Coordinates of C-alpha atoms in Angstrom, one line a residue:
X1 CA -21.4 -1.9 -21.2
X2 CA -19.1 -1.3 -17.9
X3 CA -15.9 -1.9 -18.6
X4 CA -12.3 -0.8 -17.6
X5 CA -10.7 0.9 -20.8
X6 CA -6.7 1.7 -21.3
X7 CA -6.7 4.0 -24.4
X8 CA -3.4 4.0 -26.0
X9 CA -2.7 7.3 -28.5
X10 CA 0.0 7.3 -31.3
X11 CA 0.8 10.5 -33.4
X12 CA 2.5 9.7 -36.6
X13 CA 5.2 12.4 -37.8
X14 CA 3.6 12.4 -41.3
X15 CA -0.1 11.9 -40.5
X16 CA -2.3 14.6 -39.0
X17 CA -4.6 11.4 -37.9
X18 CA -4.1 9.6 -35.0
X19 CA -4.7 6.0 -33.9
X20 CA -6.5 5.2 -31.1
X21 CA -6.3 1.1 -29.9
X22 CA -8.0 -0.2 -27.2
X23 CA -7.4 -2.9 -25.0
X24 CA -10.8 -4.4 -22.9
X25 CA -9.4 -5.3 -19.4
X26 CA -11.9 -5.9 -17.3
X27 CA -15.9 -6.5 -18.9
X28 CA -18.8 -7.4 -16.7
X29 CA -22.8 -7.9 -17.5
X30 CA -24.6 -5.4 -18.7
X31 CA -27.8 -5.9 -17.5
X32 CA -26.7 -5.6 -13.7
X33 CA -25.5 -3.3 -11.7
X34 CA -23.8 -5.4 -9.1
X35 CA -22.6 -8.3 -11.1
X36 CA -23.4 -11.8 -9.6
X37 CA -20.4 -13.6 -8.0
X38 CA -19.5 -17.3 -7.0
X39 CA -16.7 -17.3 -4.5
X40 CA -14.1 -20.0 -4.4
X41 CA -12.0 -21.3 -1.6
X42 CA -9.4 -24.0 -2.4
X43 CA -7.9 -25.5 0.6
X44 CA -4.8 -27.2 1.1
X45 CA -5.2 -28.9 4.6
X46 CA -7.7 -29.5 7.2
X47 CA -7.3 -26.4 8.9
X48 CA -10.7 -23.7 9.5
X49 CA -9.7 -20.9 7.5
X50 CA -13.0 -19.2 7.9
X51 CA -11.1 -16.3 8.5
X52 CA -9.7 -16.3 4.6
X53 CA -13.2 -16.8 3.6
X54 CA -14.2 -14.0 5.2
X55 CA -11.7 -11.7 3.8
X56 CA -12.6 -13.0 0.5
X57 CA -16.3 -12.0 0.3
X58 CA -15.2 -8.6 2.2
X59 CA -13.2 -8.3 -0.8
X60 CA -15.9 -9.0 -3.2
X61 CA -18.3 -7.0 -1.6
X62 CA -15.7 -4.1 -1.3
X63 CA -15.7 -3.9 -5.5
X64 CA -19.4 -4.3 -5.9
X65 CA -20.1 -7.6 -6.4
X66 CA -23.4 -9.1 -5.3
X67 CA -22.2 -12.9 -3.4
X68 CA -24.5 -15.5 -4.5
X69 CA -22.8 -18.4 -3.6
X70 CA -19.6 -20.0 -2.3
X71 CA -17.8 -22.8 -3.4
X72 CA -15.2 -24.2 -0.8
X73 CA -12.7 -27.4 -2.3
X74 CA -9.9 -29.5 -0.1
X75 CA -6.5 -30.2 -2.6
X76 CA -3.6 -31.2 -1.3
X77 CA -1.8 -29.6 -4.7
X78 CA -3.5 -26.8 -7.4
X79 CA -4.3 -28.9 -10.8
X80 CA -1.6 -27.3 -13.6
X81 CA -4.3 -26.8 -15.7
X82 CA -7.4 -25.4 -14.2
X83 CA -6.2 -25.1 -10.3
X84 CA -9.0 -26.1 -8.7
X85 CA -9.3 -29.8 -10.9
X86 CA -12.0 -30.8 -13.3
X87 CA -14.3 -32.3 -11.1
X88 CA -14.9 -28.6 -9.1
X89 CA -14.5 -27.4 -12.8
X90 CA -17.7 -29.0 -13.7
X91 CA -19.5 -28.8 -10.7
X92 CA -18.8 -24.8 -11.5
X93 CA -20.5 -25.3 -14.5
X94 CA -24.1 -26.2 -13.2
X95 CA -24.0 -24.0 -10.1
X96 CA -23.0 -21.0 -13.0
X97 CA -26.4 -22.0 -15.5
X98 CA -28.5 -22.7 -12.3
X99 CA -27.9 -19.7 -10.5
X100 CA -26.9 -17.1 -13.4
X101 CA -23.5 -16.1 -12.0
X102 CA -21.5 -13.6 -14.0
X103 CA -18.2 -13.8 -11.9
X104 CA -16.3 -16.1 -10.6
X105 CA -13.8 -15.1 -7.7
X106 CA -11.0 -17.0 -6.8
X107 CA -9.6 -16.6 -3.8
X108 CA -6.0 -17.1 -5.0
X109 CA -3.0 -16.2 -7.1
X110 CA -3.8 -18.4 -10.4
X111 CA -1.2 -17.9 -13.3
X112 CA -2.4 -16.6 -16.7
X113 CA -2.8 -20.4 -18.0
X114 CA -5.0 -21.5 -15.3
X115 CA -7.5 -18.4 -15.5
X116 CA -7.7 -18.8 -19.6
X117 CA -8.4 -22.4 -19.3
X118 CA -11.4 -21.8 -16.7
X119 CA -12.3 -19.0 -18.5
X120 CA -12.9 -21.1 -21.7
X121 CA -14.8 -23.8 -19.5
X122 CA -16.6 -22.3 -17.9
X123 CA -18.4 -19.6 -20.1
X124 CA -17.5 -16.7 -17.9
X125 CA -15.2 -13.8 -16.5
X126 CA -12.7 -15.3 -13.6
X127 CA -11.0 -13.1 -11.5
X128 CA -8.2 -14.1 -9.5
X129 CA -7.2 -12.8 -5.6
X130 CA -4.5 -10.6 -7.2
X131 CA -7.0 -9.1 -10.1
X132 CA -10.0 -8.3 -7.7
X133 CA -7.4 -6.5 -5.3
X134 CA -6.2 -4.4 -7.9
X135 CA -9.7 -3.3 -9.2
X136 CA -10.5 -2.3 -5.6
X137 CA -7.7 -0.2 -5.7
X138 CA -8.8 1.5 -9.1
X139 CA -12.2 2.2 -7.7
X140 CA -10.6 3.7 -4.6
X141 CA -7.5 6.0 -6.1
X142 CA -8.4 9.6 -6.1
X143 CA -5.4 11.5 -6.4
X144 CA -3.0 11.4 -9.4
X145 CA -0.2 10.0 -8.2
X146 CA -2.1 6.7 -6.5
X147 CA -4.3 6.2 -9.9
X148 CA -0.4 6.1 -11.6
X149 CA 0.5 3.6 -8.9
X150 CA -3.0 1.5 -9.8
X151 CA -2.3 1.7 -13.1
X152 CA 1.0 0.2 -13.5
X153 CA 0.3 -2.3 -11.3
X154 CA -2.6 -2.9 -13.1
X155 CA -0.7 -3.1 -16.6
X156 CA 2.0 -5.3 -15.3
X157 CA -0.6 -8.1 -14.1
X158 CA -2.5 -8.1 -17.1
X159 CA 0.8 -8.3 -19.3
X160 CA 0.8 -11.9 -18.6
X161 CA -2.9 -12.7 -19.7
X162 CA -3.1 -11.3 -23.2
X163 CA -4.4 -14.1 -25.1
X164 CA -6.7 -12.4 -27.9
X165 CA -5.4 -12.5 -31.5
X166 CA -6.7 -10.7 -34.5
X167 CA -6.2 -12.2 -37.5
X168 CA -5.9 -9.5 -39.8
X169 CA -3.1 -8.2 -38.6
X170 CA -1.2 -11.6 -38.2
X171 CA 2.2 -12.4 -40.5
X172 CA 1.0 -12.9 -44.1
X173 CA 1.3 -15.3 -46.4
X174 CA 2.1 -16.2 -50.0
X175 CA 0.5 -13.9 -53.0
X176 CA 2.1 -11.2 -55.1
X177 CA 2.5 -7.9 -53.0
X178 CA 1.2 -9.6 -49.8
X179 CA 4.2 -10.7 -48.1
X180 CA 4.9 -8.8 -45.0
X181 CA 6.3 -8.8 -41.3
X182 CA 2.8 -8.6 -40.1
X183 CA 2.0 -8.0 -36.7
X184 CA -0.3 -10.0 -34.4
X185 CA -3.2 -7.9 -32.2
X186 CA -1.2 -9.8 -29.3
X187 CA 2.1 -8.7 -30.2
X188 CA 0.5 -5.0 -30.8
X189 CA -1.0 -5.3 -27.3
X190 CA 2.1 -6.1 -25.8
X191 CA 4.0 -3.6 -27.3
X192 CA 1.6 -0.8 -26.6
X193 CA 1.3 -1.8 -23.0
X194 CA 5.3 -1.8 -22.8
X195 CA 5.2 2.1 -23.8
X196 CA 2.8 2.7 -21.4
X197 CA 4.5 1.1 -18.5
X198 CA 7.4 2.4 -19.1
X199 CA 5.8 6.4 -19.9
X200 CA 3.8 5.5 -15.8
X201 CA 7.3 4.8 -14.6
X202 CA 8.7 7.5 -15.6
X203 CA 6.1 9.9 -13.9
X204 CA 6.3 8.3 -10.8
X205 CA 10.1 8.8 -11.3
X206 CA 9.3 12.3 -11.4
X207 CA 6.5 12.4 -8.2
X208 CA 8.8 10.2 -6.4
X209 CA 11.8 12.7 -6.9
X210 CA 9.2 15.4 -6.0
X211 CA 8.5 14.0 -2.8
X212 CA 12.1 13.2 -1.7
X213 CA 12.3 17.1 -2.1
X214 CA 9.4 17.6 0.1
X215 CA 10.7 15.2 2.8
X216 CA 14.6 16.8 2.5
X217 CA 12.7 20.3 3.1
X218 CA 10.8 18.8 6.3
X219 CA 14.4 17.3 7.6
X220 CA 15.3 20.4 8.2
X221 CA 13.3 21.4 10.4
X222 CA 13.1 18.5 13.0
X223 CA 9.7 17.6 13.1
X224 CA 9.3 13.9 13.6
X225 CA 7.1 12.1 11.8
X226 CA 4.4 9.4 13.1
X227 CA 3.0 7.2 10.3
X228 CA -0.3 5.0 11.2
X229 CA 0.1 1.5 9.5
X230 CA -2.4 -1.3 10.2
X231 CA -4.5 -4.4 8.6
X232 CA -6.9 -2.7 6.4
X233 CA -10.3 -1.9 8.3
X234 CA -8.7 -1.8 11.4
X235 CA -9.9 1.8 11.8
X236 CA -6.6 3.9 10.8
X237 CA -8.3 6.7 9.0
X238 CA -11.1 7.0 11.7
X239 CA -8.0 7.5 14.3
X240 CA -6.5 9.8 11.7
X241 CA -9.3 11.5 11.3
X242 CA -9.6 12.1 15.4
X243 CA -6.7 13.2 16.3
X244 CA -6.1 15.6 13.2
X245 CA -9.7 16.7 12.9
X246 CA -9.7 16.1 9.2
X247 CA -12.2 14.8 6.8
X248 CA -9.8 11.5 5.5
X249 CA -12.7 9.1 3.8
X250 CA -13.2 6.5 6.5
X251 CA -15.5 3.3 5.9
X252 CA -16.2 -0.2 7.0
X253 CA -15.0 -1.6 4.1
X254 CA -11.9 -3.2 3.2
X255 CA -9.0 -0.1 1.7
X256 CA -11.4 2.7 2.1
X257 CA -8.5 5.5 1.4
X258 CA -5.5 4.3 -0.5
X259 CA -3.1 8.0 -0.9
X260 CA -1.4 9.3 2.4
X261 CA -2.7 11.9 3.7
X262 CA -0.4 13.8 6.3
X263 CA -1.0 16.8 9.0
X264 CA 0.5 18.8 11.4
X265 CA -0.2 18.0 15.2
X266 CA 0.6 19.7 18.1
X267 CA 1.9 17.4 21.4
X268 CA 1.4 18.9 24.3
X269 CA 4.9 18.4 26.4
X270 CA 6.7 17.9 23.4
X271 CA 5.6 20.1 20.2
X272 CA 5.0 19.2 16.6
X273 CA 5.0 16.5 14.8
X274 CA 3.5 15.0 11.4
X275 CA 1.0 12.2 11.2
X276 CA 0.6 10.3 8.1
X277 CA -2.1 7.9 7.5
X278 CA -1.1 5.1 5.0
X279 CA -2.8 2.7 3.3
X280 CA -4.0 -0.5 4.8
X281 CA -2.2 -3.6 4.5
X282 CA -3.5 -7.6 3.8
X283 CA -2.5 -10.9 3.5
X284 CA -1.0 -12.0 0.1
X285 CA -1.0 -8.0 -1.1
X286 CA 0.0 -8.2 -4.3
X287 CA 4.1 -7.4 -4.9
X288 CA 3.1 -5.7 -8.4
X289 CA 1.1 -3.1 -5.9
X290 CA 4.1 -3.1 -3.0
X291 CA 6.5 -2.2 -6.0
X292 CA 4.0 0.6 -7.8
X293 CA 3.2 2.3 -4.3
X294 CA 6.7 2.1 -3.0
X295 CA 7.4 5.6 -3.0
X296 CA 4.0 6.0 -1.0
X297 CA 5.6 3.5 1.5
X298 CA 8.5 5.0 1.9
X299 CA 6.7 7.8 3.9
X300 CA 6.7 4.6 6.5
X301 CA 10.0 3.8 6.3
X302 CA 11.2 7.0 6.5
X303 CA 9.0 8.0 10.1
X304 CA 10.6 8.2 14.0
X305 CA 7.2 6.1 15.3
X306 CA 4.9 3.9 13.5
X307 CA 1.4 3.5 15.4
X308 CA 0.3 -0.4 14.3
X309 CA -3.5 -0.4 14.6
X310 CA -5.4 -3.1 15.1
X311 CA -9.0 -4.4 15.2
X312 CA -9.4 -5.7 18.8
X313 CA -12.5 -6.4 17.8
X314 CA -11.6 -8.9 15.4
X315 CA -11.1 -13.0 16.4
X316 CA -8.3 -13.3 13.7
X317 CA -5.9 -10.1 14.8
X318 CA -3.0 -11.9 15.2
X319 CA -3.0 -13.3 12.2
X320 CA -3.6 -9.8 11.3
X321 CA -0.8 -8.5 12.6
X322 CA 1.2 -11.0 11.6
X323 CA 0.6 -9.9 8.2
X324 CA 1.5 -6.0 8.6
X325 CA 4.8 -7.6 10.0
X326 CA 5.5 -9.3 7.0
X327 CA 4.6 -5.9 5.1
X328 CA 6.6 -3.9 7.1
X329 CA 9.8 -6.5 6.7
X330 CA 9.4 -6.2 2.9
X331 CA 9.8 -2.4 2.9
X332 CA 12.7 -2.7 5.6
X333 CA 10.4 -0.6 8.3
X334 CA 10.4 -3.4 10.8
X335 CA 12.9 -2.1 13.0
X336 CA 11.3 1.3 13.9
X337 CA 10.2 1.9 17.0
X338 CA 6.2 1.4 16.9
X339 CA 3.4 1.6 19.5
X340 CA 0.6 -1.4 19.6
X341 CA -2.7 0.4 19.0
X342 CA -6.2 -1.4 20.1
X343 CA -9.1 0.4 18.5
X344 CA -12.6 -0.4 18.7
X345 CA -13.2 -1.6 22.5
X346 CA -16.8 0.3 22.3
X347 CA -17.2 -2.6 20.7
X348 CA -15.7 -5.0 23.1
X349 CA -16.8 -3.2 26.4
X350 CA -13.4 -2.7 26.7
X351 CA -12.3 0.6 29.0
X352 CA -8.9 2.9 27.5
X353 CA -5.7 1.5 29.1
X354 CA -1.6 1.4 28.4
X355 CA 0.6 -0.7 29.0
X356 CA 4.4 -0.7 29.5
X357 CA 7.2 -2.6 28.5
X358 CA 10.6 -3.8 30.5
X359 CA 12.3 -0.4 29.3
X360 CA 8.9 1.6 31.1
X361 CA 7.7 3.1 27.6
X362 CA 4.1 2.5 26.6
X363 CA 4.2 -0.5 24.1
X364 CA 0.0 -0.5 24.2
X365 CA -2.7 1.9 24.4
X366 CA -6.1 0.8 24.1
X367 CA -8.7 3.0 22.5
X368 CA -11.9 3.5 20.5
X369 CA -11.2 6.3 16.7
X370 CA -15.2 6.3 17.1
X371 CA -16.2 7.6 20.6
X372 CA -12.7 9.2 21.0
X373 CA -12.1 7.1 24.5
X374 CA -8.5 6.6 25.2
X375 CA -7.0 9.0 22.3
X376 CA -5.4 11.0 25.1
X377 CA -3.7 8.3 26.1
X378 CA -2.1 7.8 22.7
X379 CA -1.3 11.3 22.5
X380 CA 0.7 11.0 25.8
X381 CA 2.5 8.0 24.7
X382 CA 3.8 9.2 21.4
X383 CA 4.8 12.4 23.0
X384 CA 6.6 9.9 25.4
X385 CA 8.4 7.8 22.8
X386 CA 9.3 11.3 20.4
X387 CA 11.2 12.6 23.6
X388 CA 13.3 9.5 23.7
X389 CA 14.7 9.3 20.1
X390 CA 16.2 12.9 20.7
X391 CA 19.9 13.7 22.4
X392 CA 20.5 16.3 24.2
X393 CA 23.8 17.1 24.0
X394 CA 26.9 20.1 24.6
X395 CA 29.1 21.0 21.4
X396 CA 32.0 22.9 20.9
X397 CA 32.5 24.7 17.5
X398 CA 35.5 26.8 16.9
X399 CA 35.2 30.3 16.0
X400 CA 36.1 29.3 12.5
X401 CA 33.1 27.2 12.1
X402 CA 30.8 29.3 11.8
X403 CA 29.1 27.2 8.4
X404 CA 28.4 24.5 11.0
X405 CA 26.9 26.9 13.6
X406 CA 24.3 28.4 11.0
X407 CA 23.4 25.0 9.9
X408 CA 22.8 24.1 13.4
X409 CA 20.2 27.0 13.9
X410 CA 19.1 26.5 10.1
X411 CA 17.7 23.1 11.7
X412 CA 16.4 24.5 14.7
X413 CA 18.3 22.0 16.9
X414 CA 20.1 24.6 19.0
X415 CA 18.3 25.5 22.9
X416 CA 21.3 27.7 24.1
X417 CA 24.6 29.1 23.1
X418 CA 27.6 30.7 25.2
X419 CA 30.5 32.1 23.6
X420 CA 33.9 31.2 25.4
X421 CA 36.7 33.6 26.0
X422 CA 38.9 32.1 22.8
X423 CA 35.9 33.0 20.9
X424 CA 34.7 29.2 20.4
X425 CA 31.0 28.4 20.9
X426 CA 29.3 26.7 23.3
X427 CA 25.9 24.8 21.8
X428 CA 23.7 22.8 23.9
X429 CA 21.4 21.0 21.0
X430 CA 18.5 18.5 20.5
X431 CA 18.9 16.4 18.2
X432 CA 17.3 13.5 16.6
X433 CA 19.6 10.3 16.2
X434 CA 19.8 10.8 12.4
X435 CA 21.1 14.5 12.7
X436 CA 23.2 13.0 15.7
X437 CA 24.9 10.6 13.2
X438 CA 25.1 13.5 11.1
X439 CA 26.6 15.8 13.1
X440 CA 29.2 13.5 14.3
X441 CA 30.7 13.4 11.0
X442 CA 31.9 16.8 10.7
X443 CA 34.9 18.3 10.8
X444 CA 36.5 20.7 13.3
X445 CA 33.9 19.1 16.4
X446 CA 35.7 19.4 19.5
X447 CA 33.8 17.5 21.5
X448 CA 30.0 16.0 21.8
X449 CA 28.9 15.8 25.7
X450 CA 25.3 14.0 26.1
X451 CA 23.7 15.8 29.3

């Protein structure tokens, strides 16, 4: 039977034996590979959202479902009890006997209520938007610290939709030497999963204090980092994967590569810097999964230059962008500096090009990751924008300060020196504007001269 299994194991201190429970999350049909699926689309208003539709059975398709049909519904207002109303509850029903569907897919947030009641009837496994997300994201985490981030986002959504009770273990009652506390199989579930959330939270305490480490080693030498963000499929890995010449996984499917991967590149009129690829953003992402991979994120928020790639290819991508906006707001990275990147023209017949905004830095490039037309372009650009978030600037550092002066050097910040007749130093520097802020709060600077 394929199923998604959390094992949970206790050690008692007096018992050499230990308990094992497990909790079923996520069961499918046996008998197939590829589990049939029923897709549906409730709508609030008249509006063509083909486009959601799409995304949907991408979706579906991403985790391995086989789409067998699509059920599409106008409501001005999701029924309290089922969402979709009993009427499309029942029509459900026949499509489900008739066609021998083992999953239905909604494509929308339902609360634990709503996906228990259809459950129960309709006979079948319903997965909501949020739940078929999340098991994308299982299939796809390969290193340890994103199958931690899949896992506790995956433990805090099903939380809320433990309904099973065994009744063995429920509160007793009445007879000699049977009265007890008792414990429901819910109330054990609960409790179990609790633990474990709180175990996952503490290791990603520990990988996200690993990485701050990591990053505070990289601040000090002042190599500016360029993180690639983007709708998911818009081609960020395939970019990545040109420019760095590295083997990042790279599909036509929807969150190919979910762990950032990050390399050292070389800028010709400019020097080194670090590219990250991230993983893709999409509409309604779920905030369980925003929250587990925050410390992933915070590799975006913490760049000099975000690269927003886009599927020019695509008739909805400014809706699409739209979305990374919102993404990027939520994990306060809206206000870095970004360049608009236009991949795929091979398949538009499009030919490489920039474009410049009022301040005459590039704002556009247009490019294809996949025949590698235009990447030069890109490559000049970010060199480009790199140059501009660092000062140059003259110091002068008393003689006394000579802490300051080997921290200075320690960061690799200083491009000449001259020592004055007093003795005091003379540093002309490049720095970036957070070592700028930095350096302007020291003590015993005698002045700070931009050139």
């Amino acid at each position: 039977m394929s199923a998604f299994i959390l094992a949970f194991e206790f050690q008692g201190l007096a018992l050499a034996a230990q308990l094992k429970i497990s909790i079923v999350v996520f069961e499918l049909a046996e008998s197939k590979a590829q589990p049939n699926a029923l897709i549906v689309y409730q709508r609030d208003s008249s509006s063509d959202d083909s486009e959601i539709l799409e995304e949907i059975q991408l979706l579906a398709a991403s985790a391995g479902a086989q789409i067998v049909d699509t059920l599409t519904a106008f409501r001005r207002r999701p029924d309290a009890s089922t969402y979709i109303g009993k009427g499309k509850v029942e029509e459900l029903k026949a499509r489900i006997a008739s066609e021998e569907i083992d999953l239905v897919i909604l494509n929308h947030s339902v609360s634990p209520i709503q996906e228990r009641n259809l459950e129960r009837a309709l006979e079948t496994r319903v997965l909501d938007r949020t739940g078929l997300i999340l098991d994308i994201f299982a299939q796809r985490a390969t290193s340890h610290e994103g199958k931690l981030q899949v896992e506790l986002a995956q433990l805090q959504h099903i939380s809320t939709r433990l309904v099973r009770g065994w009744t063995h273990l429920e509160r007793q009652k009445g007879g000699i030497g049977l009265r007890g506390p008792g414990e429901t199989q819910l109330e054990t579930d609960r409790r179990l999963i609790g633990h474990r959330i709180k175990m996952l939270n503490k290791r990603l305490d520990t990988v996200s204090a690993q990485r701050h480490l990591r990053r505070k080693s990289r601040a000090k030498v002042p190599v500016p980092t360029v993180s690639l963000v983007g709708y998911t499929n818009a081609g960020k890995s395939s970019l990545f994967n040109n420019i760095t010449n590295a083997d990042v996984y790279a599909e036509d499917q929807l969150f190919a590569t979910l762990d950032t991967t990050m390399r050292r590149v070389e800028l010709e009129d400019f020097g080194a810097t670090i590219l990250s690829d991230t993983v893709g953003f999409i509409r309604d992402l779920p905030h369980s999964l925003v929250e587990a991979f925050h410390s992933t994120l915070e590799e975006v928020s913490n760049a000099h230059l975000l690269l927003h790639v886009v599927d020019v290819a695509s008739q909805y991508r400014d809706e699409c962008v739209i979305e990374v906006d919102k993404v990027l707001t939520e994990i306060e990275a809206s206000d870095i500096p970004s360049i608009m990147v236009f991949n795929k023209i091979d398949l538009t017949g499009g030919v490489p090009k920039v474009r410049r905004d009022a301040k005459g830095l590039v704002s556009d490039v247009w490019l294809s990751a996949h025949t590698g037309a235009g990447v030069d372009l890109l490559l000049e650009a970010v060199a480009e924008h790199l140059s501009q978030l660092h000062t140059r600037c003259c110091v002068s550092l008393p003689a006394r300060n000579g802490k300051l002066r080997a921290t200075l050097y320690e960061k690799s910040v200083v491009k000449t020196e001259a020592i004055n007749d007093d003795g005091s130093f003379e540093l002309e520097l490049e720095l970036s504007p957070a070592d700028l802020g930095w350096l302007k709060k020291q003590d015993d600077i005698q002045a700070i001269k931009q050139i």
